[in-house]
Amino acid sequence: MPPASLPSSLVPPALAPSAPAAVAPAVRCWAVVPCGGTGSRAGAGGPKQYRPLGGQPLVMHTLAALGAVPRIAGMQLVVAPGDAVLATAILPPGCMLQPEGGTTRADTVQAGLRALAARGAAPQDWVLVHDAARCLVSPAQVDALIDACLADPVGGLLALPLADTLKTASADGRVAATVDRAGKWLAQTPQMFRLGLLTEALGAAGGAVTDEASAVEALGLQPRLVVGSAQNFKVTWPEDFALAEAVLAARSQPATVARYGDGRCEASPLPPRVLY
């Protein structure tokens, strides 16, 4: 005869079935690539992000580098309304073409943030905003930024300490003053902040900000500086294209690939450095 079961009220706590523990949702990383510029300074005869570089549009190198970072769950490539240049292009997995760019960089990034939220990105998820024209960023640099910022309460950005002497100019094109370069940094991208925080910061800052860190700083916060690379420059002037071509060509050389691995990556014998 099977033993009688105890009433539930008499079952010892150690034997009672426990309720499943609440599992916090995993925090994910996403990327937004604002790609609505006109290329007026680059002299490219059109948007610089589409100028051929190494056999394909410049921005495709940018997307390839971000797409090679496994921790990035998805990307929004935000282009100007009506821009169909990449409509038939094969984009990296998880990359969505979004022809909803705004009149300013901040507007364009905000459009990307809204699209990520619609895709299921949560306010606590991280978003890496990266310039389309910084086509020489390496997956290793992106990973270094993620490693440095995942546990940070604010977020951060790739940047370089200023090495050159800095001058201010007068209206007639003469030197007005020499600026102390101590503590000065050149901001790069990606810039990595939580979706909720970045949405709030850009909404409060308006369209005048030129990068995401500035908007976050306006809230009284201090983003972390993570040392980047001089090769992660923004293709801006006509001569920059030749330099970018040279870097891409060097990375594809068999000796470079044999020594460092993937030709898209830039290797360094030093570990990533985090400042401040």
XYZ file of C-alpha atoms in Angstrom:
276
model
C 0.000 0.000 0.000
C 1.594 3.293 -1.032
C 2.430 5.628 1.822
C 0.004 8.438 2.401
C 1.257 11.820 1.334
C 1.499 14.605 3.858
C -0.740 17.623 3.577
C 1.152 20.459 1.968
C 0.961 22.446 5.177
C 2.993 19.729 6.927
C 5.714 19.277 4.313
C 9.052 20.483 5.800
C 10.391 23.569 4.047
C 13.483 21.676 2.912
C 11.271 19.207 1.032
C 8.776 21.673 -0.369
C 9.125 22.511 -4.074
C 10.705 25.919 -4.430
C 9.473 28.597 -6.789
C 11.773 29.115 -9.763
C 14.276 31.858 -9.070
C 13.852 34.993 -11.111
C 16.482 35.203 -13.817
C 17.666 38.662 -14.770
C 17.578 39.200 -18.522
C 20.989 39.073 -20.154
C 22.369 42.466 -21.084
C 23.185 42.665 -24.792
C 25.339 44.916 -26.938
C 24.052 46.575 -30.097
C 25.521 48.986 -32.626
C 24.228 52.062 -34.428
C 26.120 53.373 -37.454
C 24.952 56.867 -38.497
C 25.505 56.988 -42.251
C 23.685 60.065 -43.497
C 26.577 62.455 -44.172
C 27.068 64.224 -47.492
C 30.879 64.066 -47.624
C 31.250 67.793 -48.332
C 34.734 68.026 -46.767
C 36.038 64.852 -48.395
C 35.728 66.120 -51.959
C 34.388 62.713 -52.969
C 31.716 63.976 -55.356
C 29.053 62.422 -53.160
C 28.707 60.771 -49.762
C 32.187 59.637 -48.717
C 30.826 56.530 -47.040
C 30.058 55.075 -50.477
C 33.330 55.917 -52.176
C 35.120 52.724 -53.309
C 37.895 51.707 -50.938
C 39.719 48.427 -51.343
C 37.187 47.279 -53.905
C 33.997 48.048 -52.000
C 32.165 51.032 -50.499
C 33.997 52.519 -47.524
C 31.154 51.802 -45.106
C 31.268 48.079 -45.876
C 34.672 47.881 -44.168
C 33.121 49.545 -41.123
C 30.248 47.061 -41.034
C 32.594 44.107 -41.522
C 34.640 45.093 -38.475
C 31.566 45.473 -36.253
C 30.047 42.298 -37.679
C 33.170 40.373 -36.636
C 32.507 41.122 -32.945
C 30.406 38.209 -31.623
C 29.059 40.185 -28.655
C 27.233 42.667 -30.895
C 23.709 41.262 -31.183
C 22.622 43.467 -34.072
C 23.254 46.722 -35.915
C 21.264 49.612 -37.307
C 22.794 51.283 -40.376
C 20.900 54.575 -40.460
C 21.004 56.321 -43.842
C 19.251 59.375 -45.241
C 15.622 59.018 -46.371
C 15.529 57.849 -49.980
C 19.131 56.588 -49.896
C 19.035 53.277 -51.777
C 22.764 52.841 -52.474
C 22.977 49.767 -50.224
C 19.422 48.548 -50.791
C 20.661 45.412 -52.581
C 23.975 45.051 -50.712
C 24.731 41.957 -48.662
C 25.044 43.307 -45.131
C 26.479 41.428 -42.139
C 24.045 39.175 -40.268
C 21.869 41.190 -37.903
C 22.509 44.485 -39.690
C 19.346 46.363 -40.645
C 19.319 49.141 -43.239
C 17.239 52.031 -41.904
C 16.515 54.953 -44.297
C 15.337 57.260 -41.519
C 18.333 59.495 -40.853
C 17.710 62.990 -39.523
C 19.126 66.413 -40.279
C 21.782 66.114 -37.547
C 23.941 63.301 -36.227
C 21.975 63.292 -32.977
C 18.691 62.908 -34.857
C 20.121 60.038 -36.885
C 21.419 58.223 -33.823
C 18.092 58.693 -32.046
C 16.324 57.095 -34.997
C 18.654 54.117 -34.652
C 17.965 53.875 -30.926
C 14.216 53.824 -31.527
C 14.651 51.044 -34.069
C 16.734 48.996 -31.650
C 14.049 49.359 -28.990
C 11.505 48.128 -31.530
C 13.746 45.105 -32.180
C 13.636 44.222 -28.497
C 16.652 46.056 -27.107
C 16.121 46.865 -23.435
C 16.947 50.167 -21.709
C 19.820 48.499 -19.828
C 21.363 47.094 -23.027
C 24.542 48.682 -24.329
C 24.692 50.566 -27.629
C 27.940 51.220 -29.475
C 27.629 54.207 -31.819
C 30.291 54.198 -34.516
C 31.058 56.636 -37.328
C 30.533 55.120 -40.764
C 33.703 56.895 -41.928
C 35.938 55.233 -39.304
C 36.390 52.258 -41.599
C 39.727 51.109 -40.133
C 38.462 50.223 -36.670
C 39.374 46.657 -35.783
C 37.275 44.042 -33.987
C 40.010 43.913 -31.340
C 39.548 47.611 -30.569
C 35.776 47.178 -30.301
C 36.224 44.224 -27.966
C 38.617 46.257 -25.816
C 35.974 48.973 -25.447
C 33.300 46.436 -24.506
C 35.600 44.815 -21.942
C 36.343 48.190 -20.373
C 32.740 49.403 -20.225
C 30.533 46.402 -19.432
C 30.921 46.898 -15.699
C 31.152 50.688 -15.845
C 28.256 52.687 -14.370
C 28.368 55.252 -17.194
C 30.018 53.866 -20.333
C 32.868 55.188 -22.392
C 34.577 55.772 -25.705
C 37.719 55.047 -27.630
C 40.038 58.070 -27.598
C 43.670 59.076 -28.013
C 45.769 61.402 -25.858
C 46.620 64.518 -27.846
C 50.191 64.237 -29.141
C 50.477 67.364 -31.294
C 50.851 70.974 -30.209
C 47.426 72.614 -30.300
C 46.846 76.165 -31.543
C 43.839 78.446 -31.659
C 43.469 80.730 -34.679
C 42.465 84.336 -35.132
C 39.930 85.453 -37.722
C 42.695 86.326 -40.196
C 44.277 82.876 -40.034
C 47.107 83.580 -37.608
C 47.982 81.871 -34.350
C 46.013 83.367 -31.503
C 47.356 81.132 -28.740
C 48.990 77.819 -27.938
C 46.801 75.550 -25.867
C 48.243 73.344 -23.135
C 47.761 69.804 -24.426
C 47.991 68.199 -20.981
C 44.848 66.203 -20.328
C 43.532 66.727 -23.872
C 42.146 63.761 -25.799
C 40.903 63.149 -29.341
C 37.508 61.478 -29.169
C 36.959 58.485 -31.446
C 34.212 55.925 -31.855
C 32.682 53.548 -30.974
C 31.121 55.320 -28.019
C 29.312 52.907 -25.713
C 26.390 53.772 -23.449
C 23.223 52.098 -22.217
C 20.215 52.527 -24.478
C 18.087 54.211 -21.824
C 20.791 56.638 -20.741
C 21.774 57.556 -24.296
C 18.164 58.124 -25.322
C 17.690 60.465 -22.364
C 20.979 62.285 -22.979
C 20.424 62.928 -26.680
C 16.850 64.013 -26.075
C 18.010 66.577 -23.536
C 21.035 67.808 -25.481
C 19.362 68.577 -28.798
C 20.911 68.413 -32.248
C 23.992 70.550 -31.618
C 26.120 67.821 -29.988
C 28.746 66.262 -32.235
C 29.169 63.021 -30.328
C 27.280 60.887 -27.847
C 29.762 61.410 -25.005
C 29.063 65.153 -25.068
C 25.370 64.494 -24.515
C 26.103 62.153 -21.611
C 28.537 64.685 -20.113
C 25.774 67.307 -20.211
C 23.889 65.161 -17.694
C 26.803 65.584 -15.273
C 28.333 62.155 -15.938
C 31.933 61.303 -16.820
C 32.401 58.667 -19.550
C 35.433 56.398 -19.363
C 38.340 56.979 -21.765
C 39.694 53.821 -23.414
C 42.872 54.176 -25.457
C 42.181 53.577 -29.138
C 44.457 53.592 -32.167
C 45.778 56.239 -34.527
C 44.590 53.997 -37.363
C 41.002 54.469 -36.210
C 40.830 57.898 -37.831
C 37.755 59.390 -39.435
C 38.108 59.617 -43.222
C 37.399 63.311 -43.687
C 39.747 64.990 -46.170
C 40.610 63.949 -49.756
C 44.087 62.688 -48.779
C 42.581 60.438 -46.102
C 41.353 58.004 -48.759
C 44.885 57.243 -49.947
C 45.998 56.654 -46.360
C 43.046 54.342 -45.689
C 43.808 52.414 -48.899
C 47.411 51.984 -47.770
C 46.381 50.665 -44.347
C 43.911 48.204 -45.877
C 46.528 47.021 -48.366
C 49.070 46.502 -45.579
C 46.591 44.516 -43.506
C 45.898 42.178 -46.422
C 49.557 41.316 -47.032
C 50.294 37.615 -46.351
C 53.062 38.457 -43.876
C 50.720 40.714 -41.888
C 47.937 38.123 -41.828
C 50.377 35.367 -40.863
C 51.703 37.430 -37.971
C 48.479 38.957 -36.645
C 45.675 36.733 -37.942
C 42.639 38.304 -39.584
C 43.753 41.072 -41.915
C 40.918 43.279 -40.681
C 42.303 43.268 -37.160
C 45.046 45.403 -35.732
C 47.147 43.530 -33.221
C 49.128 45.076 -30.404
C 51.657 43.504 -28.051
C 50.199 45.605 -25.251
C 46.948 44.879 -23.396
C 44.076 47.394 -23.787
C 44.671 50.481 -21.663
C 41.883 52.151 -19.742
C 42.429 55.698 -18.528
C 40.403 57.448 -15.866
